[in-house]
Short mmCIF file of C-alpha atoms in Angstrom, two decimals:
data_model
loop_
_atom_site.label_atom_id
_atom_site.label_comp_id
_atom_site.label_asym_id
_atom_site.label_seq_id
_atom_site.Cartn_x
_atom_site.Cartn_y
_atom_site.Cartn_z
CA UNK A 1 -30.43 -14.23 -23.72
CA UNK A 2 -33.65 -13.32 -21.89
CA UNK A 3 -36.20 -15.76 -23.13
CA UNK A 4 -39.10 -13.35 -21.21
CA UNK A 5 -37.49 -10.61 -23.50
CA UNK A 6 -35.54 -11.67 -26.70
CA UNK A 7 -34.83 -8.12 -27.14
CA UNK A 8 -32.54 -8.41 -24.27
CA UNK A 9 -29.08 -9.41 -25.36
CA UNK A 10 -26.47 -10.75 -22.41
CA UNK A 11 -23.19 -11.42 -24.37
CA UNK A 12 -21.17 -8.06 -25.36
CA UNK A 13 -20.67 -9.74 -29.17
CA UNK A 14 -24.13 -11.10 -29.68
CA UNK A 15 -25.39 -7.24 -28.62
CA UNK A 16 -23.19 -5.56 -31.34
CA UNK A 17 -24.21 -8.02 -33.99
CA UNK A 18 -27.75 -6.82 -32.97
CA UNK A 19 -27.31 -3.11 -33.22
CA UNK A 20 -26.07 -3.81 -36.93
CA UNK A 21 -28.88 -5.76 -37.75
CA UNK A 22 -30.96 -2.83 -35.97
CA UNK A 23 -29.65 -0.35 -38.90
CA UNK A 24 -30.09 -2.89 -41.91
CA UNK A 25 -33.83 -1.44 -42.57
CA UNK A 26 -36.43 0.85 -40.89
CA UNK A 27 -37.04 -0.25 -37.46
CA UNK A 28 -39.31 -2.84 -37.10
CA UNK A 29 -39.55 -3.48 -40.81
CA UNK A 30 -39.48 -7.78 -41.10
CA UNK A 31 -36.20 -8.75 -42.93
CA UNK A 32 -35.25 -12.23 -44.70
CA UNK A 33 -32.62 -12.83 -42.67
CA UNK A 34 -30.40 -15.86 -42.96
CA UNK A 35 -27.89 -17.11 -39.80
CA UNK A 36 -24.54 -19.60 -40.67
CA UNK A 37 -23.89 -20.94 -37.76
CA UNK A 38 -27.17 -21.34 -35.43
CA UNK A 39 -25.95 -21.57 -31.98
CA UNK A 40 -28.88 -20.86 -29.22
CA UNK A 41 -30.75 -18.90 -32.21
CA UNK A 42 -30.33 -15.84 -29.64
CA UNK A 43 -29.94 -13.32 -33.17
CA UNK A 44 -33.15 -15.37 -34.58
CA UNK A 45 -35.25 -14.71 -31.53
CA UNK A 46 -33.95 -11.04 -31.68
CA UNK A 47 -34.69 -10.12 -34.94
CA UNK A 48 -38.21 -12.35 -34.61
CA UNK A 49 -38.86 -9.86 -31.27
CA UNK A 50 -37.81 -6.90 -33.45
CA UNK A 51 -38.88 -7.13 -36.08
CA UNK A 52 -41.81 -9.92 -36.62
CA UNK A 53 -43.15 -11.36 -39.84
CA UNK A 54 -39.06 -11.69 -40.32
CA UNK A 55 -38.24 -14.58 -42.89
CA UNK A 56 -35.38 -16.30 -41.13
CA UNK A 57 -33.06 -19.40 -41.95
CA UNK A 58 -30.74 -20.72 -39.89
CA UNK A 59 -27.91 -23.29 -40.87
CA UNK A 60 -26.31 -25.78 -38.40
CA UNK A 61 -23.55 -28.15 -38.89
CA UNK A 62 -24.44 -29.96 -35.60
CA UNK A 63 -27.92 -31.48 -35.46
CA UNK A 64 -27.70 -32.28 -31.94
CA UNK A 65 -27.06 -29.16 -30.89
CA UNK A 66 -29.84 -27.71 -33.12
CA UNK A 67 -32.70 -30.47 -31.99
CA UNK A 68 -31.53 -29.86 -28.24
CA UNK A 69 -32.34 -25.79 -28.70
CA UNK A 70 -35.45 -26.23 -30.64
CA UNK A 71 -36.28 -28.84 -27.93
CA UNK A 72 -35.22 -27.30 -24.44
CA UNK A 73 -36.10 -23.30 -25.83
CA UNK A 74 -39.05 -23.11 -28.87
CA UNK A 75 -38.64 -20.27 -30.74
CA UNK A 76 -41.70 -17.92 -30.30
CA UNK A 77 -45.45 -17.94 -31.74
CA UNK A 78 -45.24 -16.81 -35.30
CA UNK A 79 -42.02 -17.28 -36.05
CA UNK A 80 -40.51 -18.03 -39.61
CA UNK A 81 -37.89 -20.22 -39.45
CA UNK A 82 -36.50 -22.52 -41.78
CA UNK A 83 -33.25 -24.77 -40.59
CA UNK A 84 -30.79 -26.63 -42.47
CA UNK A 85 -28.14 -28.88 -41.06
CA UNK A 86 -25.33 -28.90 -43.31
CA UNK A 87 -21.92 -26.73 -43.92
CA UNK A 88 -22.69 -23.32 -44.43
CA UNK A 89 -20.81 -23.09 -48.07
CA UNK A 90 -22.97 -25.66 -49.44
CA UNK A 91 -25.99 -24.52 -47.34
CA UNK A 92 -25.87 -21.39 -50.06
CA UNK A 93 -25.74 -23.22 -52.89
CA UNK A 94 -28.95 -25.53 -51.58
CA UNK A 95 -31.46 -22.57 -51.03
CA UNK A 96 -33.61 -21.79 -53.75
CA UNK A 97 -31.75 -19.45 -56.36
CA UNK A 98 -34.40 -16.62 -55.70
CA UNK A 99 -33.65 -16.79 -52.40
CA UNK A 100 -32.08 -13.51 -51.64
CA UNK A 101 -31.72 -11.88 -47.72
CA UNK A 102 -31.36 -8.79 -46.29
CA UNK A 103 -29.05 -9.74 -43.30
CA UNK A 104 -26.80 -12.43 -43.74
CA UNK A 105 -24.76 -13.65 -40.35
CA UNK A 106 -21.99 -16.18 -40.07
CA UNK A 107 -21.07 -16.79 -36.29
CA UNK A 108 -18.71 -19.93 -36.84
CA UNK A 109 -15.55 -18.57 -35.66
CA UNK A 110 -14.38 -19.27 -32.63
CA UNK A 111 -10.39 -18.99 -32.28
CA UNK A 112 -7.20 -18.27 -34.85
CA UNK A 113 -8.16 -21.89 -36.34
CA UNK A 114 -11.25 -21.30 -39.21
CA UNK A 115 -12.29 -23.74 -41.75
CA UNK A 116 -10.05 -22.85 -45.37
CA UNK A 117 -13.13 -23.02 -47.29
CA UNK A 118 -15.47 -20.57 -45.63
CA UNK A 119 -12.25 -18.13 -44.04
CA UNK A 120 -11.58 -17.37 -47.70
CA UNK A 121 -12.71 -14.65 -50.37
CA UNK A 122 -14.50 -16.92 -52.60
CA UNK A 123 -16.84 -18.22 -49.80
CA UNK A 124 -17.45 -14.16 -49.15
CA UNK A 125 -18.37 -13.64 -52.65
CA UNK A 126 -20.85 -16.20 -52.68
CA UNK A 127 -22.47 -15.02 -49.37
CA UNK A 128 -22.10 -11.76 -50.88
CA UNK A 129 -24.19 -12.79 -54.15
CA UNK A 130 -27.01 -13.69 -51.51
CA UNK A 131 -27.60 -9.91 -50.60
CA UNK A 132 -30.20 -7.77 -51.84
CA UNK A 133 -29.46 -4.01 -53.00
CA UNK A 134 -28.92 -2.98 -49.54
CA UNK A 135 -28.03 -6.04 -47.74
CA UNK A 136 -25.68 -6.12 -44.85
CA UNK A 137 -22.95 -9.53 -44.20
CA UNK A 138 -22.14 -9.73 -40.56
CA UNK A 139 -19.62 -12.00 -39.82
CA UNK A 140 -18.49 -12.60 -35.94
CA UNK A 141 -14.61 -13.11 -35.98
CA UNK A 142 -13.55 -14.79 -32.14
CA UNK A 143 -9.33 -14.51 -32.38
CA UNK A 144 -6.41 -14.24 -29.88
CA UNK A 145 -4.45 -10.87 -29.31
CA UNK A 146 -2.41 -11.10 -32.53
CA UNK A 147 -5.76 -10.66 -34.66
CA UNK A 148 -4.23 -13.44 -37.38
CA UNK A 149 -7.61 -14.41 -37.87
CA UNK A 150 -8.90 -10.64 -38.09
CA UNK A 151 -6.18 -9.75 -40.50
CA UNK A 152 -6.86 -12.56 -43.25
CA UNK A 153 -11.11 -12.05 -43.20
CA UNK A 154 -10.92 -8.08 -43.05
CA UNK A 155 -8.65 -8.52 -46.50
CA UNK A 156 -10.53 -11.60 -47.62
CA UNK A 157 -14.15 -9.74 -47.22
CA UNK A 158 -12.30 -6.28 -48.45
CA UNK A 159 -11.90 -8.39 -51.67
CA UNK A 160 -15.08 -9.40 -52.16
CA UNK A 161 -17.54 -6.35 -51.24
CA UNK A 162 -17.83 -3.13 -51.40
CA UNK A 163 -17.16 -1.93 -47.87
CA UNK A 164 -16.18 -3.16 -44.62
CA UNK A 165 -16.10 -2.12 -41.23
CA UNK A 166 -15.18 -3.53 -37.99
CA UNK A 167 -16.91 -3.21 -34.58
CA UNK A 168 -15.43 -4.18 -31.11
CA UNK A 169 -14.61 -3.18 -27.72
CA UNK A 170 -11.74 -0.61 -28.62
CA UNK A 171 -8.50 -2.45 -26.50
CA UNK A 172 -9.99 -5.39 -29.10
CA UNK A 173 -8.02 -3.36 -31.75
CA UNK A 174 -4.66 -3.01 -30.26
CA UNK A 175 -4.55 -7.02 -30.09
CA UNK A 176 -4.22 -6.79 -25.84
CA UNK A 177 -6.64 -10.49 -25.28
CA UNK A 178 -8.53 -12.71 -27.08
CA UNK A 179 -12.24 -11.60 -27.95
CA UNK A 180 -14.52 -11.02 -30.39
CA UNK A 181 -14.31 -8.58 -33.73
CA UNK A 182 -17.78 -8.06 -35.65
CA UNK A 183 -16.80 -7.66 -39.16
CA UNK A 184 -19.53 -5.54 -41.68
CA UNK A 185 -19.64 -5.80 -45.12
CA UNK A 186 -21.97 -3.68 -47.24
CA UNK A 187 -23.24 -3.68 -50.36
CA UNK A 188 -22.43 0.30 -50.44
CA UNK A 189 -19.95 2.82 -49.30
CA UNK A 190 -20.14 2.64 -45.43
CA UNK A 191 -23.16 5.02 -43.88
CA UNK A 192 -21.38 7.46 -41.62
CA UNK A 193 -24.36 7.57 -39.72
CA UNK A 194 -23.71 4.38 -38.65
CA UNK A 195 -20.77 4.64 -37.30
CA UNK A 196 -21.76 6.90 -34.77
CA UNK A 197 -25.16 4.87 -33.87
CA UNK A 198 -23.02 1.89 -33.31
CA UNK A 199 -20.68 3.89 -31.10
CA UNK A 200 -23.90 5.53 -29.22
CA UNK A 201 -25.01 2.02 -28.96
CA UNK A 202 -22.18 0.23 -27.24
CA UNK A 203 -21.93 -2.01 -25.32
CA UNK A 204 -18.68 0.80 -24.25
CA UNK A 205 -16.06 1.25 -24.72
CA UNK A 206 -16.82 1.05 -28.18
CA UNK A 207 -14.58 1.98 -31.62
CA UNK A 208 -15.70 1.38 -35.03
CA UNK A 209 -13.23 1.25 -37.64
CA UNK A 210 -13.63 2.08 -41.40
CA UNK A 211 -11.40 2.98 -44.56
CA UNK A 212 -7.96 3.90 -44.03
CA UNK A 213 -8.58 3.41 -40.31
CA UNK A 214 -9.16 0.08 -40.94
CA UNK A 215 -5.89 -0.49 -43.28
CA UNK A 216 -3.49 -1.41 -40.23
CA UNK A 217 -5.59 -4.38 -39.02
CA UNK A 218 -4.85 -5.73 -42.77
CA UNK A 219 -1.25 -5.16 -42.54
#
């Protein structure tokens, strides 16, 4: 992260989770956005560089690691950010009922091992009841080359929305090393236009995968 330029994504994951948020609206149209799992708030900095006036919460489960972000790197002048230390199921059930986002981003996964109450279809369906008409779940999948991890969410988030599609470095799919998978699921049938943005976009090599191209990673 460039804190001179938020726009300026380093990691390769981090980048592709911004070019999906990139396509959720009109450019630089503010969204409500809402982040499970807060991290450096690197995606809350983007989107507040992107697309200011954004309305953004952020849930973390550690509130060390939250306090010593806020502390060491302030977010920007102007920006909207609520946070909420807590478990990200139960953070959705604590916001306000009206409380409804455009971009909703869980980046908690970090390895074949996921909590059993948020890797699951029910948790999905809840985040999913969050969205607006045309809002977007991103959810950052980090798994080792047999994709076990991958597998179980694309069918878990395949059960509880619409669409999904998946968005990686292409050797990501054929399970050669550990990495990251960014999984998309949308209220709607999957814009083909998308597909090729995100593959214009990169970071390369990029493959985006979508209906029956996406049926193998289920098993």
């Amino acid at each position: 992260m460039n804190l001179a330029d938020p726009a300026e994504i380093f990691y390769e994951y981090l980048r592709r989770i911004g070019h999906v948020v990139d396509l959720a609206a009109e450019p630089g149209k503010p969204l409500r956005a809402l982040h499970l799992g807060a991290g450096a708030l690197t995606l809350a900095r983007y989107i507040q560089a992107t697309r200011p006036g954004s309305e953004q919460y952020a849930v973390e489960l550690e509130r060390e690691l939250l306090d010593f972000v806020l502390h060491n790197l302030p977010m920007p002048t102007g920006t909207t950010l609520t946070t909420h230390i807590g478990d990200a199921r139960d953070a959705l059930t604590d916001l306000p009922a009206q409380v409804m986002f455009d971009v909703v981003i869980l980046d908690i996964f970090s390895g074949p091992e996921a909590p059993a109450h948020i890797a699951c279809r029910e948790f999905y369906e809840e985040a999913a009841a969050r969205l607006g008409p045309d809002g977007v779940l991103i959810v950052n999948v980090g798994d080792e080359p047999a994709l076990t991890l991958v597998r179980s969410q694309v069918a878990a988030l395949r059960q509880a929305m619409p669409d999904v599609a998946a968005f990686a470095e292409t050797g990501m799919f054929a399970g050669r090393y550990p990495g990251n998978i960014i999984l998309v699921g949308t209220r709607t049938a999957w814009p083909s236009e998308w597909t090729a943005e995100l593959l214009a976009r990169g970071p390369h090599p990029a493959a985006v995968l979508t209906g029956v191209d996406l049926d193998p990673i289920t098993g």
